[in-house]
């Protein structure tokens, strides 16, 4: 499949998607979002891939949805453009997705990063939800995911008053996993993804699903779901192999079955 707004490659067992509209700071137009989702979903179906990384360039992960594309639209046209459905597809990706963020991660860019499972940031990363400055609010999860990540008080300040977070602040408030020099952020994300991709595939998927479920259910329901997922893994070859390998004091060979 050929893409016009993203670059796609496989590095070992990691699928890498690079947003590639540098002239517009990777503003997320409809084509780019559709291509990103097609690429992530193709990697999700590919047994040779165990995890994914999504990145931009040093200056911008993404400066938000494409304002020029949205500016003249009515409410009905926005709804019919189906942006919601495209952004929402990230949630259904079963394998882990890591965002490697440098420079601007604003609006929809911050929302994509927050939809990923982990964020590796460069020292120059800046996170914000500036929609209030153009007369709207976040539309792809910002009002829901940001308070869960950084707490209500800071989320209010960011969304109501366009407060941006530096990489170090994002680390301090729990929005990102780690901050590394600009020269290293992509390699660091790829390394983390490769490590995760080398682990038992079905267990990795189950763990991701259960952690995400913890945001959607009561503790009692979540614990019940976790227990069932745990039991189900005892019907997999990887559970037999993992425990046998431990007993035999050797490395396991995962088959994803
Ligand atoms: N859209 C379109 N073009 C953009 C852009 C954007 N978000 N951000 C930057 N660009 C373009 C600029 O227009 C400029 O293009 P030319 O004028 O050269 O043609 C080029 O990228 C370089 O930008 P600047 O010249 O502005 O660069 P600076 O370094 O001076 O400033 C900046 C960098 C990031 C501070 C500035 O570009 C900026 O403020 N950008 C806008 C940030 C923003 O407001 N982002 C939020 C957009 S609203 C939805 C879900 C989600 C969303 C919408 C719908 N549904 C589910 C329906 C999300 C909404 C948003 O993200």
PDB file of N, CA, C and O in Angstrom, residues 160-198:
ATOM      1  N   UNK A 160      -8.707  24.928  29.498  1.00  0.00           N
ATOM      2  CA  UNK A 160      -9.434  26.197  29.587  1.00  0.00           C
ATOM      3  C   UNK A 160      -8.536  27.402  29.323  1.00  0.00           C
ATOM      4  O   UNK A 160      -9.010  28.465  28.923  1.00  0.00           O
ATOM      5  N   UNK A 161      -7.213  27.242  29.573  1.00  0.00           N
ATOM      6  CA  UNK A 161      -6.347  28.415  29.471  1.00  0.00           C
ATOM      7  C   UNK A 161      -5.068  28.158  28.672  1.00  0.00           C
ATOM      8  O   UNK A 161      -4.090  28.872  28.824  1.00  0.00           O
ATOM      9  N   UNK A 162      -5.092  27.105  27.847  1.00  0.00           N
ATOM     10  CA  UNK A 162      -3.980  26.842  26.916  1.00  0.00           C
ATOM     11  C   UNK A 162      -2.614  26.756  27.600  1.00  0.00           C
ATOM     12  O   UNK A 162      -1.622  27.244  27.070  1.00  0.00           O
ATOM     13  N   UNK A 163      -2.581  26.144  28.776  1.00  0.00           N
ATOM     14  CA  UNK A 163      -1.276  25.914  29.410  1.00  0.00           C
ATOM     15  C   UNK A 163      -0.587  24.750  28.691  1.00  0.00           C
ATOM     16  O   UNK A 163      -1.193  23.691  28.500  1.00  0.00           O
ATOM     17  N   UNK A 164       0.655  24.969  28.287  1.00  0.00           N
ATOM     18  CA  UNK A 164       1.402  23.869  27.632  1.00  0.00           C
ATOM     19  C   UNK A 164       2.356  23.250  28.652  1.00  0.00           C
ATOM     20  O   UNK A 164       2.838  23.933  29.555  1.00  0.00           O
ATOM     21  N   UNK A 165       2.616  21.967  28.497  1.00  0.00           N
ATOM     22  CA  UNK A 165       3.554  21.284  29.383  1.00  0.00           C
ATOM     23  C   UNK A 165       4.862  21.024  28.654  1.00  0.00           C
ATOM     24  O   UNK A 165       4.857  20.535  27.519  1.00  0.00           O
ATOM     25  N   UNK A 166       5.974  21.321  29.318  1.00  0.00           N
ATOM     26  CA  UNK A 166       7.274  20.919  28.789  1.00  0.00           C
ATOM     27  C   UNK A 166       7.403  19.407  28.973  1.00  0.00           C
ATOM     28  O   UNK A 166       6.607  18.780  29.698  1.00  0.00           O
ATOM     29  N   UNK A 167       8.420  18.852  28.344  1.00  0.00           N
ATOM     30  CA  UNK A 167       8.644  17.406  28.479  1.00  0.00           C
ATOM     31  C   UNK A 167       8.847  17.026  29.941  1.00  0.00           C
ATOM     32  O   UNK A 167       8.279  16.041  30.422  1.00  0.00           O
ATOM     33  N   UNK A 168       9.644  17.825  30.654  1.00  0.00           N
ATOM     34  CA  UNK A 168       9.916  17.500  32.061  1.00  0.00           C
ATOM     35  C   UNK A 168       8.645  17.589  32.895  1.00  0.00           C
ATOM     36  O   UNK A 168       8.409  16.760  33.777  1.00  0.00           O
ATOM     37  N   UNK A 169       7.804  18.593  32.609  1.00  0.00           N
ATOM     38  CA  UNK A 169       6.527  18.684  33.340  1.00  0.00           C
ATOM     39  C   UNK A 169       5.639  17.483  33.011  1.00  0.00           C
ATOM     40  O   UNK A 169       4.988  16.920  33.897  1.00  0.00           O
ATOM     41  N   UNK A 170       5.627  17.103  31.730  1.00  0.00           N
ATOM     42  CA  UNK A 170       4.802  15.956  31.332  1.00  0.00           C
ATOM     43  C   UNK A 170       5.252  14.698  32.066  1.00  0.00           C
ATOM     44  O   UNK A 170       4.428  13.864  32.464  1.00  0.00           O
ATOM     45  N   UNK A 171       6.560  14.579  32.283  1.00  0.00           N
ATOM     46  CA  UNK A 171       7.085  13.432  33.036  1.00  0.00           C
ATOM     47  C   UNK A 171       6.649  13.522  34.500  1.00  0.00           C
ATOM     48  O   UNK A 171       6.153  12.560  35.086  1.00  0.00           O
ATOM     49  N   UNK A 172       6.821  14.728  35.052  1.00  0.00           N
ATOM     50  CA  UNK A 172       6.471  14.952  36.461  1.00  0.00           C
ATOM     51  C   UNK A 172       5.001  14.628  36.740  1.00  0.00           C
ATOM     52  O   UNK A 172       4.656  14.054  37.763  1.00  0.00           O
ATOM     53  N   UNK A 173       4.110  14.973  35.791  1.00  0.00           N
ATOM     54  CA  UNK A 173       2.680  14.770  36.022  1.00  0.00           C
ATOM     55  C   UNK A 173       2.163  13.428  35.494  1.00  0.00           C
ATOM     56  O   UNK A 173       0.967  13.170  35.517  1.00  0.00           O
ATOM     57  N   UNK A 174       3.054  12.599  34.957  1.00  0.00           N
ATOM     58  CA  UNK A 174       2.642  11.240  34.590  1.00  0.00           C
ATOM     59  C   UNK A 174       2.056  11.098  33.202  1.00  0.00           C
ATOM     60  O   UNK A 174       1.444  10.081  32.889  1.00  0.00           O
ATOM     61  N   UNK A 175       2.248  12.121  32.363  1.00  0.00           N
ATOM     62  CA  UNK A 175       1.708  12.021  31.001  1.00  0.00           C
ATOM     63  C   UNK A 175       2.601  11.165  30.105  1.00  0.00           C
ATOM     64  O   UNK A 175       2.118  10.537  29.164  1.00  0.00           O
ATOM     65  N   UNK A 176       3.913  11.163  30.377  1.00  0.00           N
ATOM     66  CA  UNK A 176       4.844  10.413  29.530  1.00  0.00           C
ATOM     67  C   UNK A 176       5.645   9.420  30.372  1.00  0.00           C
ATOM     68  O   UNK A 176       5.764   9.576  31.583  1.00  0.00           O
ATOM     69  N   UNK A 177       6.202   8.422  29.691  1.00  0.00           N
ATOM     70  CA  UNK A 177       6.975   7.401  30.394  1.00  0.00           C
ATOM     71  C   UNK A 177       8.397   7.836  30.690  1.00  0.00           C
ATOM     72  O   UNK A 177       8.956   7.502  31.724  1.00  0.00           O
ATOM     73  N   UNK A 178       9.024   8.525  29.711  1.00  0.00           N
ATOM     74  CA  UNK A 178      10.395   8.960  29.922  1.00  0.00           C
ATOM     75  C   UNK A 178      10.736  10.096  28.977  1.00  0.00           C
ATOM     76  O   UNK A 178      10.077  10.267  27.945  1.00  0.00           O
ATOM     77  N   UNK A 179      11.764  10.854  29.377  1.00  0.00           N
ATOM     78  CA  UNK A 179      12.248  11.971  28.563  1.00  0.00           C
ATOM     79  C   UNK A 179      13.717  11.716  28.262  1.00  0.00           C
ATOM     80  O   UNK A 179      14.493  11.422  29.171  1.00  0.00           O
ATOM     81  N   UNK A 180      14.078  11.819  26.974  1.00  0.00           N
ATOM     82  CA  UNK A 180      15.466  11.552  26.572  1.00  0.00           C
ATOM     83  C   UNK A 180      15.918  12.666  25.623  1.00  0.00           C
ATOM     84  O   UNK A 180      15.086  13.421  25.105  1.00  0.00           O
ATOM     85  N   UNK A 181      17.224  12.783  25.380  1.00  0.00           N
ATOM     86  CA  UNK A 181      17.684  13.821  24.466  1.00  0.00           C
ATOM     87  C   UNK A 181      17.040  13.689  23.077  1.00  0.00           C
ATOM     88  O   UNK A 181      16.666  12.583  22.660  1.00  0.00           O
ATOM     89  N   UNK A 182      16.949  14.825  22.383  1.00  0.00           N
ATOM     90  CA  UNK A 182      16.298  14.851  21.061  1.00  0.00           C
ATOM     91  C   UNK A 182      16.941  13.831  20.112  1.00  0.00           C
ATOM     92  O   UNK A 182      16.251  13.210  19.295  1.00  0.00           O
ATOM     93  N   UNK A 183      18.244  13.642  20.244  1.00  0.00           N
ATOM     94  CA  UNK A 183      18.940  12.710  19.339  1.00  0.00           C
ATOM     95  C   UNK A 183      18.511  11.256  19.572  1.00  0.00           C
ATOM     96  O   UNK A 183      18.722  10.410  18.704  1.00  0.00           O
ATOM     97  N   UNK A 184      17.905  10.975  20.723  1.00  0.00           N
ATOM     98  CA  UNK A 184      17.674   9.567  21.098  1.00  0.00           C
ATOM     99  C   UNK A 184      16.214   9.134  21.165  1.00  0.00           C
ATOM    100  O   UNK A 184      15.938   7.962  21.382  1.00  0.00           O
ATOM    101  N   UNK A 185      15.272  10.088  21.038  1.00  0.00           N
ATOM    102  CA  UNK A 185      13.899   9.715  21.414  1.00  0.00           C
ATOM    103  C   UNK A 185      13.315   8.603  20.547  1.00  0.00           C
ATOM    104  O   UNK A 185      12.633   7.704  21.050  1.00  0.00           O
ATOM    105  N   UNK A 186      13.620   8.618  19.246  1.00  0.00           N
ATOM    106  CA  UNK A 186      13.049   7.576  18.386  1.00  0.00           C
ATOM    107  C   UNK A 186      13.695   6.228  18.676  1.00  0.00           C
ATOM    108  O   UNK A 186      12.991   5.212  18.809  1.00  0.00           O
ATOM    109  N   UNK A 187      15.023   6.219  18.808  1.00  0.00           N
ATOM    110  CA  UNK A 187      15.710   4.956  19.123  1.00  0.00           C
ATOM    111  C   UNK A 187      15.217   4.383  20.448  1.00  0.00           C
ATOM    112  O   UNK A 187      15.035   3.169  20.590  1.00  0.00           O
ATOM    113  N   UNK A 188      15.010   5.276  21.412  1.00  0.00           N
ATOM    114  CA  UNK A 188      14.538   4.825  22.728  1.00  0.00           C
ATOM    115  C   UNK A 188      13.144   4.191  22.612  1.00  0.00           C
ATOM    116  O   UNK A 188      12.878   3.148  23.209  1.00  0.00           O
ATOM    117  N   UNK A 189      12.280   4.826  21.835  1.00  0.00           N
ATOM    118  CA  UNK A 189      10.922   4.279  21.654  1.00  0.00           C
ATOM    119  C   UNK A 189      10.978   2.945  20.909  1.00  0.00           C
ATOM    120  O   UNK A 189      10.270   1.987  21.263  1.00  0.00           O
ATOM    121  N   UNK A 190      11.840   2.879  19.886  1.00  0.00           N
ATOM    122  CA  UNK A 190      11.953   1.634  19.113  1.00  0.00           C
ATOM    123  C   UNK A 190      12.498   0.502  19.990  1.00  0.00           C
ATOM    124  O   UNK A 190      12.056  -0.641  19.894  1.00  0.00           O
ATOM    125  N   UNK A 191      13.455   0.857  20.855  1.00  0.00           N
ATOM    126  CA  UNK A 191      14.046  -0.152  21.743  1.00  0.00           C
ATOM    127  C   UNK A 191      12.986  -0.689  22.718  1.00  0.00           C
ATOM    128  O   UNK A 191      12.852  -1.897  22.912  1.00  0.00           O
ATOM    129  N   UNK A 192      12.224   0.225  23.287  1.00  0.00           N
ATOM    130  CA  UNK A 192      11.164  -0.182  24.209  1.00  0.00           C
ATOM    131  C   UNK A 192      10.147  -1.061  23.480  1.00  0.00           C
ATOM    132  O   UNK A 192       9.719  -2.113  23.995  1.00  0.00           O
ATOM    133  N   UNK A 193       9.774  -0.651  22.262  1.00  0.00           N
ATOM    134  CA  UNK A 193       8.795  -1.424  21.477  1.00  0.00           C
ATOM    135  C   UNK A 193       9.359  -2.804  21.139  1.00  0.00           C
ATOM    136  O   UNK A 193       8.640  -3.818  21.206  1.00  0.00           O
ATOM    137  N   UNK A 194      10.643  -2.869  20.782  1.00  0.00           N
ATOM    138  CA  UNK A 194      11.256  -4.160  20.414  1.00  0.00           C
ATOM    139  C   UNK A 194      11.269  -5.099  21.625  1.00  0.00           C
ATOM    140  O   UNK A 194      11.005  -6.298  21.493  1.00  0.00           O
ATOM    141  N   UNK A 195      11.558  -4.539  22.807  1.00  0.00           N
ATOM    142  CA  UNK A 195      11.551  -5.379  24.015  1.00  0.00           C
ATOM    143  C   UNK A 195      10.153  -5.952  24.260  1.00  0.00           C
ATOM    144  O   UNK A 195       9.993  -7.138  24.525  1.00  0.00           O
ATOM    145  N   UNK A 196       9.156  -5.100  24.139  1.00  0.00           N
ATOM    146  CA  UNK A 196       7.781  -5.564  24.368  1.00  0.00           C
ATOM    147  C   UNK A 196       7.381  -6.574  23.290  1.00  0.00           C
ATOM    148  O   UNK A 196       6.728  -7.578  23.574  1.00  0.00           O
ATOM    149  N   UNK A 197       7.843  -6.308  22.046  1.00  0.00           N
ATOM    150  CA  UNK A 197       7.510  -7.202  20.931  1.00  0.00           C
ATOM    151  C   UNK A 197       8.158  -8.568  21.083  1.00  0.00           C
ATOM    152  O   UNK A 197       7.750  -9.524  20.421  1.00  0.00           O
ATOM    153  N   UNK A 198       9.175  -8.679  21.933  1.00  0.00           N
ATOM    154  CA  UNK A 198       9.838  -9.978  22.124  1.00  0.00           C
ATOM    155  C   UNK A 198       9.149 -10.799  23.209  1.00  0.00           C
ATOM    156  O   UNK A 198       9.540 -11.916  23.491  1.00  0.00           O
TER     157      UNK A 198
END
